[in-house]
Each structure stands twice: as structure tokens, then as C-alpha cells.
PDB file of C-alpha atoms in Angstrom:
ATOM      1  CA  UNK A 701       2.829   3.780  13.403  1.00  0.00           C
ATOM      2  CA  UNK A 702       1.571   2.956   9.907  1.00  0.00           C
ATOM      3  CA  UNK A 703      -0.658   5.318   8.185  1.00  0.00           C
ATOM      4  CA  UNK A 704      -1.494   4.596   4.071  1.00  0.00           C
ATOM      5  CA  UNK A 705       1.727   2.646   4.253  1.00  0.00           C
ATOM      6  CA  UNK A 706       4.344   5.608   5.769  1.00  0.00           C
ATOM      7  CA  UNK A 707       6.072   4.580   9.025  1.00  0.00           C
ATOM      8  CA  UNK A 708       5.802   7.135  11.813  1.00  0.00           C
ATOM      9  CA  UNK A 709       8.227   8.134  14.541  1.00  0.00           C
ATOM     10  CA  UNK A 710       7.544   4.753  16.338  1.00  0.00           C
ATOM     11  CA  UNK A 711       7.798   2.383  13.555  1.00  0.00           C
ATOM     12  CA  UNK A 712      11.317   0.506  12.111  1.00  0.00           C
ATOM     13  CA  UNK A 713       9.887  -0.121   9.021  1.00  0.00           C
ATOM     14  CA  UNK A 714      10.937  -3.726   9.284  1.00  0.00           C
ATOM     15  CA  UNK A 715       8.465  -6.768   9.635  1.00  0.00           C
ATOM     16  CA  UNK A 716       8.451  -8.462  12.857  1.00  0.00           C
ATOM     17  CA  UNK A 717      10.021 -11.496  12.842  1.00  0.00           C
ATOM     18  CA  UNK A 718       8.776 -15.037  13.010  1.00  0.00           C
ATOM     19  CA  UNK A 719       9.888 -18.482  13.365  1.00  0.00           C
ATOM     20  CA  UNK A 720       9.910 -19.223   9.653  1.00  0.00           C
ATOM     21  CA  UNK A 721      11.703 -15.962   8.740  1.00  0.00           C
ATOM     22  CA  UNK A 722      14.457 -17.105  11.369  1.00  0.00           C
ATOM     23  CA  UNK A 723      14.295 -19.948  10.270  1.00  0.00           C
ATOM     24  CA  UNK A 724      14.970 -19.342   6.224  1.00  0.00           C
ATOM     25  CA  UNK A 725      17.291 -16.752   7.663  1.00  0.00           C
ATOM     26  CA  UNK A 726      19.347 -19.548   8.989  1.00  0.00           C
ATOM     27  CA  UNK A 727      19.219 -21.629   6.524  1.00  0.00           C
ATOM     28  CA  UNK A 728      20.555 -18.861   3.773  1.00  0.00           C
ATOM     29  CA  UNK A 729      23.511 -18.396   6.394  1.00  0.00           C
ATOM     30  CA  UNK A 730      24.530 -21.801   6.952  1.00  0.00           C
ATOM     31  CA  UNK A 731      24.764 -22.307   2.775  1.00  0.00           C
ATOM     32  CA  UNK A 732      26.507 -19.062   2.336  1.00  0.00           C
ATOM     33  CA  UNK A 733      29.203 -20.069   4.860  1.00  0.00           C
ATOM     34  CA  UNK A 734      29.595 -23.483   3.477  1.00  0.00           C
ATOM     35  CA  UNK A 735      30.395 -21.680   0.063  1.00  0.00           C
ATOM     36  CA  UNK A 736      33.006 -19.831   1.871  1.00  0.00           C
ATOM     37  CA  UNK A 737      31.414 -16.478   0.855  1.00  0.00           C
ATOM     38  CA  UNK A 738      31.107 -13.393   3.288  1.00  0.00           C
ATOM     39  CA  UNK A 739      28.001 -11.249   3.514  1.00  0.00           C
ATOM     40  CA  UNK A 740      29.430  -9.063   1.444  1.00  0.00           C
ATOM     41  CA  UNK A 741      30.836 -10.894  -1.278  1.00  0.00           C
ATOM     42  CA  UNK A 742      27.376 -12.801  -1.056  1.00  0.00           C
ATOM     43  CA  UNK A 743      25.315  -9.602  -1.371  1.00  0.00           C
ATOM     44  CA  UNK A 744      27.930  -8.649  -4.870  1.00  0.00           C
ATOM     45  CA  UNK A 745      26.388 -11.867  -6.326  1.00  0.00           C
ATOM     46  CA  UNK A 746      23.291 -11.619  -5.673  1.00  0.00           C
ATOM     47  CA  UNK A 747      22.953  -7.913  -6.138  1.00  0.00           C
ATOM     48  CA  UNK A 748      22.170  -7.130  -2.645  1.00  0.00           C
ATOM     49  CA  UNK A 749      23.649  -5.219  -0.075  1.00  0.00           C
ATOM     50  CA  UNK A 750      25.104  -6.613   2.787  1.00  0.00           C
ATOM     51  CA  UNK A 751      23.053  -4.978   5.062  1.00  0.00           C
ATOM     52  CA  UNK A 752      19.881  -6.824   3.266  1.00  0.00           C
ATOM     53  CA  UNK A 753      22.030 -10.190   3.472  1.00  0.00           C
ATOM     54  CA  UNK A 754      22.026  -9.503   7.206  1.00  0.00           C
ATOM     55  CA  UNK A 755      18.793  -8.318   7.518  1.00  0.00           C
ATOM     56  CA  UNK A 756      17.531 -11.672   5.440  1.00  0.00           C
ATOM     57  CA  UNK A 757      19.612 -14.214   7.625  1.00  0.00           C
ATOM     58  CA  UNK A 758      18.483 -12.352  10.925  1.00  0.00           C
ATOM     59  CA  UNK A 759      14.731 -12.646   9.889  1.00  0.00           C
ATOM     60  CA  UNK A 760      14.093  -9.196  10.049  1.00  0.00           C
ATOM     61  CA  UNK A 761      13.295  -8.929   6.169  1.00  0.00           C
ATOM     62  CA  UNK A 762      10.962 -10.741   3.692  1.00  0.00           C
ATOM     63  CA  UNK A 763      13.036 -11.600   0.944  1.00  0.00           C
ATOM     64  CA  UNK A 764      11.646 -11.085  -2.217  1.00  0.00           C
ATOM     65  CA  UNK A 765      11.180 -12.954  -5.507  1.00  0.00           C
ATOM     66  CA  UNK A 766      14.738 -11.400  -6.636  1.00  0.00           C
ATOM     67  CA  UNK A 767      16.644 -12.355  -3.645  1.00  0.00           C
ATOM     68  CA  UNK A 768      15.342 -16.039  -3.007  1.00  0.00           C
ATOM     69  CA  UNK A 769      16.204 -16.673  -7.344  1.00  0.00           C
ATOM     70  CA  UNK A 770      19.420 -14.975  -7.020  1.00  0.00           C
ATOM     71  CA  UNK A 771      20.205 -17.216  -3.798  1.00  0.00           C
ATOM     72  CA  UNK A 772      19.599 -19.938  -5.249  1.00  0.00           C
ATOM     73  CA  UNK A 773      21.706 -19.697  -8.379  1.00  0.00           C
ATOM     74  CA  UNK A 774      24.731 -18.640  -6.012  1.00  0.00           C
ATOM     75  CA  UNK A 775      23.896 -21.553  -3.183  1.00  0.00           C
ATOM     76  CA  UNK A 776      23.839 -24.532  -5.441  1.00  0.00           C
ATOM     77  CA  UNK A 777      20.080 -24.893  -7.200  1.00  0.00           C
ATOM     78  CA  UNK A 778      18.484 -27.493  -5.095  1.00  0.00           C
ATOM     79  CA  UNK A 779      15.549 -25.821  -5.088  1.00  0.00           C
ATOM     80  CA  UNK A 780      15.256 -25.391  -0.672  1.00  0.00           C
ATOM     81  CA  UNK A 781      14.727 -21.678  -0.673  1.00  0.00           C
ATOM     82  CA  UNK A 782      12.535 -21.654  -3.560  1.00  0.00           C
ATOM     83  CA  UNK A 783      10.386 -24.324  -1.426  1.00  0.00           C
ATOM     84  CA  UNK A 784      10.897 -22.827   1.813  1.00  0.00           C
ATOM     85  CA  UNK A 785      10.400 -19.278   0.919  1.00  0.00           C
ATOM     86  CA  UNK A 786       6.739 -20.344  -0.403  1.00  0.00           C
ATOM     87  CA  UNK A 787       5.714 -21.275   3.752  1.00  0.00           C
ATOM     88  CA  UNK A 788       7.348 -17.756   5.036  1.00  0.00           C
ATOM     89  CA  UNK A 789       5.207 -15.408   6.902  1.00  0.00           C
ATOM     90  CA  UNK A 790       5.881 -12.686   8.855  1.00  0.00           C
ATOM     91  CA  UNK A 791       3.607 -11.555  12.425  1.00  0.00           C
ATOM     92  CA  UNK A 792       0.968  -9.163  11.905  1.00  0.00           C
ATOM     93  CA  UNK A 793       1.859  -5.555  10.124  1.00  0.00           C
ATOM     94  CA  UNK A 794       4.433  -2.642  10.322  1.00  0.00           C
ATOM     95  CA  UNK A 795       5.678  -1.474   7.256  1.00  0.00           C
ATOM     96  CA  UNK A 796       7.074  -4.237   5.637  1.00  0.00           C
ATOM     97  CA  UNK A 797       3.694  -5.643   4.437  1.00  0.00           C
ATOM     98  CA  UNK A 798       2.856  -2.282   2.392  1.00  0.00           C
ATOM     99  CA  UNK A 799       6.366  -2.650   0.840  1.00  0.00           C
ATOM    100  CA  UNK A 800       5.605  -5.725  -0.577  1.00  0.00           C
ATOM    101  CA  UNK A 801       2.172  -4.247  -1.324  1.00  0.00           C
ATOM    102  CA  UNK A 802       3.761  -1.071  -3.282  1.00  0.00           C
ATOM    103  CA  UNK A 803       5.754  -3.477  -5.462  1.00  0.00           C
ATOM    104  CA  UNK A 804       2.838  -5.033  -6.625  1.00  0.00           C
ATOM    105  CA  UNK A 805       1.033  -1.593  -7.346  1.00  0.00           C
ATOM    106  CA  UNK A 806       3.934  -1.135  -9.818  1.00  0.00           C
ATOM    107  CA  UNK A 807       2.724  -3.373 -12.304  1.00  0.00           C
ATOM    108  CA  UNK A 808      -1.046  -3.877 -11.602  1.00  0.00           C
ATOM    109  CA  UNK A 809      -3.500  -3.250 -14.164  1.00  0.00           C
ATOM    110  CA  UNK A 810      -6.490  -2.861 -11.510  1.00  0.00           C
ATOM    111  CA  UNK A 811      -6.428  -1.190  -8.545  1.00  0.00           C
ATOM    112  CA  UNK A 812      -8.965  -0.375  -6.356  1.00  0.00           C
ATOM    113  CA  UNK A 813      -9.243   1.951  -3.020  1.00  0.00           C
ATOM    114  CA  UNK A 814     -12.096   2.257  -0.532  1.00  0.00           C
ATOM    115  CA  UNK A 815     -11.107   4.611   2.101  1.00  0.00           C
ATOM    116  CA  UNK A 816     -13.146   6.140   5.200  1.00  0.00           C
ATOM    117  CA  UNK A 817     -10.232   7.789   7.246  1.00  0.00           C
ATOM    118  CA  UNK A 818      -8.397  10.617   4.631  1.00  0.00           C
ATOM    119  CA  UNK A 819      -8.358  11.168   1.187  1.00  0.00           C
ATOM    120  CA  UNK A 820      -5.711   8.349  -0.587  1.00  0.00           C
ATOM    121  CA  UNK A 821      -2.740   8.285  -0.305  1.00  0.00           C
ATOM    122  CA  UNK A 822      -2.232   8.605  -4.269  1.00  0.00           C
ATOM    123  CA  UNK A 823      -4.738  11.477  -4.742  1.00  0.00           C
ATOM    124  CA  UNK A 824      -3.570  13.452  -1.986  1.00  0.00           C
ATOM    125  CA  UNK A 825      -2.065  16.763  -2.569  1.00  0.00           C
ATOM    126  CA  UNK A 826       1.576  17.791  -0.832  1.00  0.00           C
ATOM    127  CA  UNK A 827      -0.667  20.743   1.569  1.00  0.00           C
ATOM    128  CA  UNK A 828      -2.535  17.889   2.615  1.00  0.00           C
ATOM    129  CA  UNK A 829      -0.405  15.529   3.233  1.00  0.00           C
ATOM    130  CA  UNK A 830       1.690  17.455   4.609  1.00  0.00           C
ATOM    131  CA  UNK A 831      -0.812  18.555   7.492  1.00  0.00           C
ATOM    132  CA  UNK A 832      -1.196  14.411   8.306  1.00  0.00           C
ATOM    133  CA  UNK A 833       2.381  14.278   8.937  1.00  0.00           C
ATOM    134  CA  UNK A 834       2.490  17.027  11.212  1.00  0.00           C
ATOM    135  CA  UNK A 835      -0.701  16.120  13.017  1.00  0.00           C
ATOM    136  CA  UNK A 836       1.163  12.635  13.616  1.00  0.00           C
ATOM    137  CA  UNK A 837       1.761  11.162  17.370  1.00  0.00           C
ATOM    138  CA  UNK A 838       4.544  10.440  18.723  1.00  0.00           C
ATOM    139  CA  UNK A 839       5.587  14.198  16.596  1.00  0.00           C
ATOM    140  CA  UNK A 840       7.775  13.731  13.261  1.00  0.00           C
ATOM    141  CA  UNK A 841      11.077  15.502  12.847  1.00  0.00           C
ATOM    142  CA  UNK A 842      11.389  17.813   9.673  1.00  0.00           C
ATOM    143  CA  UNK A 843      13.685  15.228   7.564  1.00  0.00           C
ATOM    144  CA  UNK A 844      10.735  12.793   8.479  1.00  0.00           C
ATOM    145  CA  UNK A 845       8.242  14.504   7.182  1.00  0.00           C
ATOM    146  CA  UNK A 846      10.279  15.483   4.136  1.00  0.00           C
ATOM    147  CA  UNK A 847      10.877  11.929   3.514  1.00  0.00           C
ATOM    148  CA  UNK A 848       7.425  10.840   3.848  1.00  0.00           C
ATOM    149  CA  UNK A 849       6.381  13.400   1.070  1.00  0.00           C
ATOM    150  CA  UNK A 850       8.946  12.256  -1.029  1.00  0.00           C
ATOM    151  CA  UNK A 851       8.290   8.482  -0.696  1.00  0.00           C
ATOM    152  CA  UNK A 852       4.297   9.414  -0.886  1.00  0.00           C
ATOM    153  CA  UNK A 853       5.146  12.360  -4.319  1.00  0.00           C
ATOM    154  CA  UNK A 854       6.968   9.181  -5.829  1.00  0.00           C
ATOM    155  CA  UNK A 855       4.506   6.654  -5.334  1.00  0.00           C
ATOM    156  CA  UNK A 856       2.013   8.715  -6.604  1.00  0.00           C
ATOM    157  CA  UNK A 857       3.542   8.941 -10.297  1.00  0.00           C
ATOM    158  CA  UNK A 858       1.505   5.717 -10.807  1.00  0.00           C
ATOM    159  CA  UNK A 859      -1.377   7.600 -11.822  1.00  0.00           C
ATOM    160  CA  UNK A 860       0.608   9.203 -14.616  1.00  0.00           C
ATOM    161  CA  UNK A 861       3.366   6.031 -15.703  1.00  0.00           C
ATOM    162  CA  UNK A 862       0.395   3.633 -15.540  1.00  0.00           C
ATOM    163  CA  UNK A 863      -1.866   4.926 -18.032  1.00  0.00           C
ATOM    164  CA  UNK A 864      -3.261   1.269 -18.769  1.00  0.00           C
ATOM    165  CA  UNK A 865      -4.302   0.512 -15.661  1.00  0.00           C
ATOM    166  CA  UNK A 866      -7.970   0.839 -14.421  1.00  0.00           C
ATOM    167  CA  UNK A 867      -8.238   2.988 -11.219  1.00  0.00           C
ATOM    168  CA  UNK A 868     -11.217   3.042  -9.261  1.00  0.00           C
ATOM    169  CA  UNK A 869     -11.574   4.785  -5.623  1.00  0.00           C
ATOM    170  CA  UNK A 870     -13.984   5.442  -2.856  1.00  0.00           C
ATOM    171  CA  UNK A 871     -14.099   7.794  -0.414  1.00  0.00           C
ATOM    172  CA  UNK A 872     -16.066   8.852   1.985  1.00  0.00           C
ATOM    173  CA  UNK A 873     -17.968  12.360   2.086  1.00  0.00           C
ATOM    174  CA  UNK A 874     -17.428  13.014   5.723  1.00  0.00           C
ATOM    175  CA  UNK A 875     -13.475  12.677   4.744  1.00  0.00           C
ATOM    176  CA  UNK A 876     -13.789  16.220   2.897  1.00  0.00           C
ATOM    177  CA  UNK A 877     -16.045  17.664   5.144  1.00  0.00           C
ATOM    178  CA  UNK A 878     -14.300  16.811   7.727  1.00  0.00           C
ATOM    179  CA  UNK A 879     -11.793  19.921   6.357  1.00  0.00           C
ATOM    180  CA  UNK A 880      -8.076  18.420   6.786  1.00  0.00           C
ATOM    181  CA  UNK A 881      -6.025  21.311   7.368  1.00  0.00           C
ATOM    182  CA  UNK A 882      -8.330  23.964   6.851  1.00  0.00           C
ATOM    183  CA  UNK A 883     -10.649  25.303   3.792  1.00  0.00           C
ATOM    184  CA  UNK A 884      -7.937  25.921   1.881  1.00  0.00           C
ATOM    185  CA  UNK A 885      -6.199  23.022   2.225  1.00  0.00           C
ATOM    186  CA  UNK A 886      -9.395  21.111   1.112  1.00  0.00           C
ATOM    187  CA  UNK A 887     -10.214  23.162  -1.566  1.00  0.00           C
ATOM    188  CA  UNK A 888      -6.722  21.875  -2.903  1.00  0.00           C
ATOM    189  CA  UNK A 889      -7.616  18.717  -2.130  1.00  0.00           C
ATOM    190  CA  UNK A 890     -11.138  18.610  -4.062  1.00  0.00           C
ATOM    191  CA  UNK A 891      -9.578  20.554  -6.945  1.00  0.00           C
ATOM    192  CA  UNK A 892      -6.995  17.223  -6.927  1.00  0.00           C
ATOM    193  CA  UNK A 893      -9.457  15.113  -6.916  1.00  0.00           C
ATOM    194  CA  UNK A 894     -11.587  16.212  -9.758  1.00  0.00           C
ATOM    195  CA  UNK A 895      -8.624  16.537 -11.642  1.00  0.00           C
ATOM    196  CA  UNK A 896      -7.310  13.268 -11.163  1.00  0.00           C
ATOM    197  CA  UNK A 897     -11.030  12.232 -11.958  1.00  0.00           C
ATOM    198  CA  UNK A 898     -10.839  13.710 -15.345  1.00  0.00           C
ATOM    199  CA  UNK A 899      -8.178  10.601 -16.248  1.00  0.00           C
ATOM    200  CA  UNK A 900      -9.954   8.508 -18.518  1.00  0.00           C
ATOM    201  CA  UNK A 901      -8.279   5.367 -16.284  1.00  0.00           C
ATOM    202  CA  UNK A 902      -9.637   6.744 -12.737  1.00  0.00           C
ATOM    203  CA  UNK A 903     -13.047   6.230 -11.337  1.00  0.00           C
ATOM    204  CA  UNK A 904     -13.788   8.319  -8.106  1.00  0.00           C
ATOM    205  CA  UNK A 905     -17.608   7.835  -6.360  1.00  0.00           C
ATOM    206  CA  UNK A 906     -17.847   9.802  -3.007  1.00  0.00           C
ATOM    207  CA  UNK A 907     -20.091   7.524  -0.617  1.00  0.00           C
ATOM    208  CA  UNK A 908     -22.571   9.866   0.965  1.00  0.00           C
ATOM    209  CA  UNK A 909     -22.726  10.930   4.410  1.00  0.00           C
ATOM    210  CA  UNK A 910     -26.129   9.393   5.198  1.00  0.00           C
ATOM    211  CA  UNK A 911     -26.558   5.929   4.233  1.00  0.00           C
ATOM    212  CA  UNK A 912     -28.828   3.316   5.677  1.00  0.00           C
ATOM    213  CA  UNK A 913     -26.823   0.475   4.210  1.00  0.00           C
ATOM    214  CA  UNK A 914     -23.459   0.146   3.650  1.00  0.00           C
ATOM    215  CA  UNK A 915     -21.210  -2.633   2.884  1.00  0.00           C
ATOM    216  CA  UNK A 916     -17.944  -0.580   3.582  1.00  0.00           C
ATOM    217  CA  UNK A 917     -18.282  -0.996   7.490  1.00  0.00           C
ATOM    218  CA  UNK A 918     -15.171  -3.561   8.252  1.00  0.00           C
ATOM    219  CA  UNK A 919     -13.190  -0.170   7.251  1.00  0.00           C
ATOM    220  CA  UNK A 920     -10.559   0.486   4.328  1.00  0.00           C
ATOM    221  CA  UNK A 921      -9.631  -1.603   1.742  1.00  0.00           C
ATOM    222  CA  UNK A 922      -7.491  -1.764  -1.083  1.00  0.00           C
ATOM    223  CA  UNK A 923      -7.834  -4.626  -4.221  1.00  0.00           C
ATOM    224  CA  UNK A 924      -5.333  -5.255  -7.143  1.00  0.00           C
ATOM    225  CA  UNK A 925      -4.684  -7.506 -10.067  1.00  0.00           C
ATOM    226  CA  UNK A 926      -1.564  -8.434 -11.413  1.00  0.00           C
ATOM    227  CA  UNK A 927      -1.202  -8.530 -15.113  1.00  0.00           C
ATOM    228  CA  UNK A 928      -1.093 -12.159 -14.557  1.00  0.00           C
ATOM    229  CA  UNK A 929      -4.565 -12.163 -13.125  1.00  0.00           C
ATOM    230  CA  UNK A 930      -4.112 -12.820  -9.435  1.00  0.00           C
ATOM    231  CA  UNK A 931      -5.802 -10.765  -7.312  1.00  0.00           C
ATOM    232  CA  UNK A 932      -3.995  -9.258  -4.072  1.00  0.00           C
ATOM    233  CA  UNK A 933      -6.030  -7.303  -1.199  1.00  0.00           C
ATOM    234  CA  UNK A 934      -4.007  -4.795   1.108  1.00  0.00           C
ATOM    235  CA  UNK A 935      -6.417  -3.746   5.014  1.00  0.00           C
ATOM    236  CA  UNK A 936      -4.808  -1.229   7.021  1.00  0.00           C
ATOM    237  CA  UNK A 937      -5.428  -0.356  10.646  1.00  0.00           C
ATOM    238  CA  UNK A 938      -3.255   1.887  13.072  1.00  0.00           C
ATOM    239  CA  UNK A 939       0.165   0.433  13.969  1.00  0.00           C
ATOM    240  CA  UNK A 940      -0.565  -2.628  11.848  1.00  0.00           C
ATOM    241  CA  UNK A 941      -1.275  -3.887   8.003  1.00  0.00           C
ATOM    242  CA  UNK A 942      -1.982  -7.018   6.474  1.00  0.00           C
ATOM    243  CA  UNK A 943      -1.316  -8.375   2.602  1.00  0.00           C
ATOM    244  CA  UNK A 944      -3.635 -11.009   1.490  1.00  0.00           C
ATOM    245  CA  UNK A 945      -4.194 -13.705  -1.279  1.00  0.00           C
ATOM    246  CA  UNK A 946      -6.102 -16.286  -0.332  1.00  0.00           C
ATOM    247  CA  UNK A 947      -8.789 -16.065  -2.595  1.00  0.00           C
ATOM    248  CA  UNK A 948     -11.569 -16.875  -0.591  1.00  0.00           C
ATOM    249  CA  UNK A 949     -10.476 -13.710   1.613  1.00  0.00           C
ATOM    250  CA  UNK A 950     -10.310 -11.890  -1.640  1.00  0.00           C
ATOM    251  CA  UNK A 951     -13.368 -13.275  -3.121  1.00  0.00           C
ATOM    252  CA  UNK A 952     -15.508 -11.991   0.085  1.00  0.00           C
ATOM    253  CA  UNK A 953     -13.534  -7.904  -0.134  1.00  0.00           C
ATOM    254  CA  UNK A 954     -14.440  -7.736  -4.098  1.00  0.00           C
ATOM    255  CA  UNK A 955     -18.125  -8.582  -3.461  1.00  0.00           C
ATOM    256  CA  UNK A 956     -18.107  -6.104  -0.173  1.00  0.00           C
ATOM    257  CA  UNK A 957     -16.228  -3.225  -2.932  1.00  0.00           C
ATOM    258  CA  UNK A 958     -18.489  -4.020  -6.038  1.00  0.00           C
ATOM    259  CA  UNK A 959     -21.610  -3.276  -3.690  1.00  0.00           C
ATOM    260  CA  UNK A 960     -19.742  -0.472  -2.274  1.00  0.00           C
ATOM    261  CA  UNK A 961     -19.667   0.726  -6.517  1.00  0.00           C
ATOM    262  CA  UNK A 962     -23.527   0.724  -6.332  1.00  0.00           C
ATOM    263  CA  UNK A 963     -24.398   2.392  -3.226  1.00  0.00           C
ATOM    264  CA  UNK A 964     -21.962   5.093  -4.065  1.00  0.00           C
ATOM    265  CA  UNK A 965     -22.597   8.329  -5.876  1.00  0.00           C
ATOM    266  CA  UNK A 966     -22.543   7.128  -9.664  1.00  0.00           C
ATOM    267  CA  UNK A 967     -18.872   9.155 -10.981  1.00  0.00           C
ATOM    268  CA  UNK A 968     -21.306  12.183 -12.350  1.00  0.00           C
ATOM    269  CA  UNK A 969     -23.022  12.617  -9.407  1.00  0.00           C
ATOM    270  CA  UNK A 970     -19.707  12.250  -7.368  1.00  0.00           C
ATOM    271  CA  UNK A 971     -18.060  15.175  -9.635  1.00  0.00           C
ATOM    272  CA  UNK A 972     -21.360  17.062  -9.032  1.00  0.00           C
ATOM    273  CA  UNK A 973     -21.104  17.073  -5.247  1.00  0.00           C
ATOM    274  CA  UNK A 974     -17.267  17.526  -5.513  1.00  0.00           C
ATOM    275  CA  UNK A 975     -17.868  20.936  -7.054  1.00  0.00           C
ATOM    276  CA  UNK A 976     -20.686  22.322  -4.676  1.00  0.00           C
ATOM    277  CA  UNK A 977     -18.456  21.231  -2.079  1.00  0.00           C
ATOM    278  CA  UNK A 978     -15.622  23.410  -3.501  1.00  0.00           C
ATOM    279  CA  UNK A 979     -18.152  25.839  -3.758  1.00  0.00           C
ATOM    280  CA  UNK A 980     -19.505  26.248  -0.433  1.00  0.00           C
ATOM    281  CA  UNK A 981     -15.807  26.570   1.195  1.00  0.00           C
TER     282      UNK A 981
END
């Protein structure tokens, strides 16, 4: 299972495969072995292990924008896997889709969450994170849950390395009333949030519990934009994810998140509520 991008007990973290991931896969294999080169001395020239080699030639992994350049210097330069790795796709979610998605958080200079289910993943604090883990199905181990707080503690250094970049998040009041792992736990959580909130980059409006129209119904949503302008969208659902860039696709999610913006609590009046909440627990 996939939940803000962590793999659960029953997910391989791998993308399902697909025809045209088997079928770059094969086509990487069949070049390497005409150059005579093993997986292993492959992966020392391209700077890949040769478990990813594998991985890659099986279709079990995307290759990235690293690996498909590197490739191609080392198989020749005739410009096939460039072409070819332009048509891959993978079959819907797992994982593998919020890797690529995590990359691209790395350098964006916008990045905006809607979320209805739990606070985000990047403002959540380690109590309350913690108590998702555990209330996971089929149960974590220890060294799971461990290593989903470290990979989630990591990711959320973006906040702090990424000064430049414009923030902006939405979350649902019922989330925090809701109480996550009890009212301590959440008044964690809302001291967190109007914390983070206090960064002149980050934007957080609470959408109010009672609200007669709402634009925010297809679910959660994440939007991002590269510092070369494109514009990625990232729509998570249990056991599956999906990466998009078709801009039509993203042209209809940032008109459903800038009305979101205005039927939201304006950021005053979202601190405001934050801190009667905190109050009242």
C-alpha cells in the first residue's frame, strides 16, 4: 500500500511493469551484450549498480534522465534510448511514480498540496506520523516503521534547504479534528503547523468543515513547477498513484486548486482557527 508516497507491508516499491518498459529493457540488454560488457561492468560506466542494470533490462524500473544519457554515451550515441525512453510508461501506481515525483520536489520552485485524508506528509510531526504507520494494514514491522520516518524526516528538509521556493497547502479542518493519535498528538501537530506557517515561503488555509461548495471533491492533489516552468501534478489514492504532465490534465487541477485558495480560510483566518483549536484540546 501507498500512503503520501511510503510503501506499506504489501507494496515492492517497484512500478509494475509494462510492455514498453520490457521492451526498452530489452533493448538496453541486447546493446550491452553486443558491447561485450557485463551488468556489472555496465552499471561501473554508467554509475549504476548492477542491481538497477537488472532491474532496468527486466522492466521493473523507470530509468531516469541519468541512466538513459549515461546509456547512451556507453551504447554507441544513436540516439534509440533517448527516443524510446520518451514513449515509456509504466501501469497504474505503487511507489515508483512518487519516486519520480520526490525527485522533482527537489528542485521545484512551486509546490502546492491539497489534502483531505491527514495532515502532509511534509508538515507532519514524527508523533504523528508515527501513529499512521502503526495504524497501517497489513501491520508494519519496527525497522519498517523506522524506515518510513526516516525516508518521510528526510524528505521533509525541503521546507528548510528550499527557502526559494513558494509553498502553499490545504488541508482540511475535519483532518485535525479528527484527533490522529490522540489530543496530544494533535496538539503537536497544530503547534507544527503554525510553525511551519510562520515561513515566509509557506502558505497554509484550513478548508472549513461546512462548506456548500467545494471544488476539492475529486480528493488530494499535489501541483509543482520546475524551475524550467513545466508544471507536474502528483493524485494519490490507496494502493495506487499517478504522475501527470499533460497540460490539459494540469491545466483543469490548477483551476480546481486556485478556487480551492478562495473558498479556503484566507492564511489569517486559518492561523486564527489553528490556535482555538489548540486551545480547546
Amino acid at each position: 500500500m501507498v500512503v503520501d508516497g511510503r510503501v506499506g507491508a504489501g507494496g515492492s516499491g517497484e512500478p509494475e511493469s509494462s510492455d514498453s518498459l520490457r521492451t526498452f529493457g530489452a533493448v538496453v540488454q541486447a546493446l550491452r551484450e553486443f558491447h561485450g560488457l557485463s551488468r556489472e561492468e555496465f552499471g561501473n560506466l554508467v554509475g549504476f549498480s548492477k542491481h538497477t542494470v537488472a532491474s532496468v533490462e527486466l522492466g521493473r524500473r523507470m530509468p531516469d534522465v541519468d541512466f538513459v544519457e549515461a546509456a547512451e554515451a556507453v551504447l554507441g550515441n544513436t540516439g534509440a534510448l533517448r527516443k524510446a525512453a520518451v514513449h515509456l510508461v509504466r501501469q497504474v501506481g505503487l511507489a515508483a511514480w512518487f519516486r519520480e515525483w520526490a525527485r522533482l520536489e527537489k528542485t521545484a520552485i512551486t509546490l502546492y498540496t491539497y489534502e483531505c485524508r491527514m495532515i502532509p506528509g511534509l508538515l507532519q510531526t514524527e508523533a504523528y506520523a508515527r501513529q499512521l504507520f502503526i495504524d497501517e494494514l497489513p501491520p508494519l514491522t519496527d525497522e519498517q516503521i523506522e524506515a518510513n520516518w526516516a525516508a518521510r524526516a528526510e524528505r521533509q528538509t525541503l521546507l528548510s534547504e528550499q527557502p526559494n521556493t513558494a509553498f502553499g497547502f490545504i488541508i482540511e479542518e475535519h483532518v485535525l479534528l479528527r484527533q490522529t493519535g490522540g489530543p496530544e498528538v494533535t496538539r503537536g501537530a497544530i503547534d507544527q503547523l503554525l510553525k511551519i506557517g510562520d515561513l515566509r515561503n509557506v502558505e497554509i488555509q484550513i478548508m472549513p468543515l461546512i462548506r456548500r461548495s467545494h471544488a476539492g471533491l475529486h480528493g488530494p492533489m499535489q501541483l509543482l513547477e520546475t524551475p524550467k516552468h513545466k508544471w507536474f501534478a502528483y493524485m494519490e489514492a490507496p494502493e495506487s498513484g499517478q504522475l501527470a504532465s499533460d497540460p490539459k490534465a494540469i491545466s483543469v487541477l490548477q483551476r480546481r486548486y486556485a478556487r480551492m485558495r478562495s473558498q479556503a480560510l484566507t492564511i489569517e483566518d486559518s492561523t486564527s482557527l489553528l490556535q482555538r483549536m489548540r486551545g480547546d484540546l
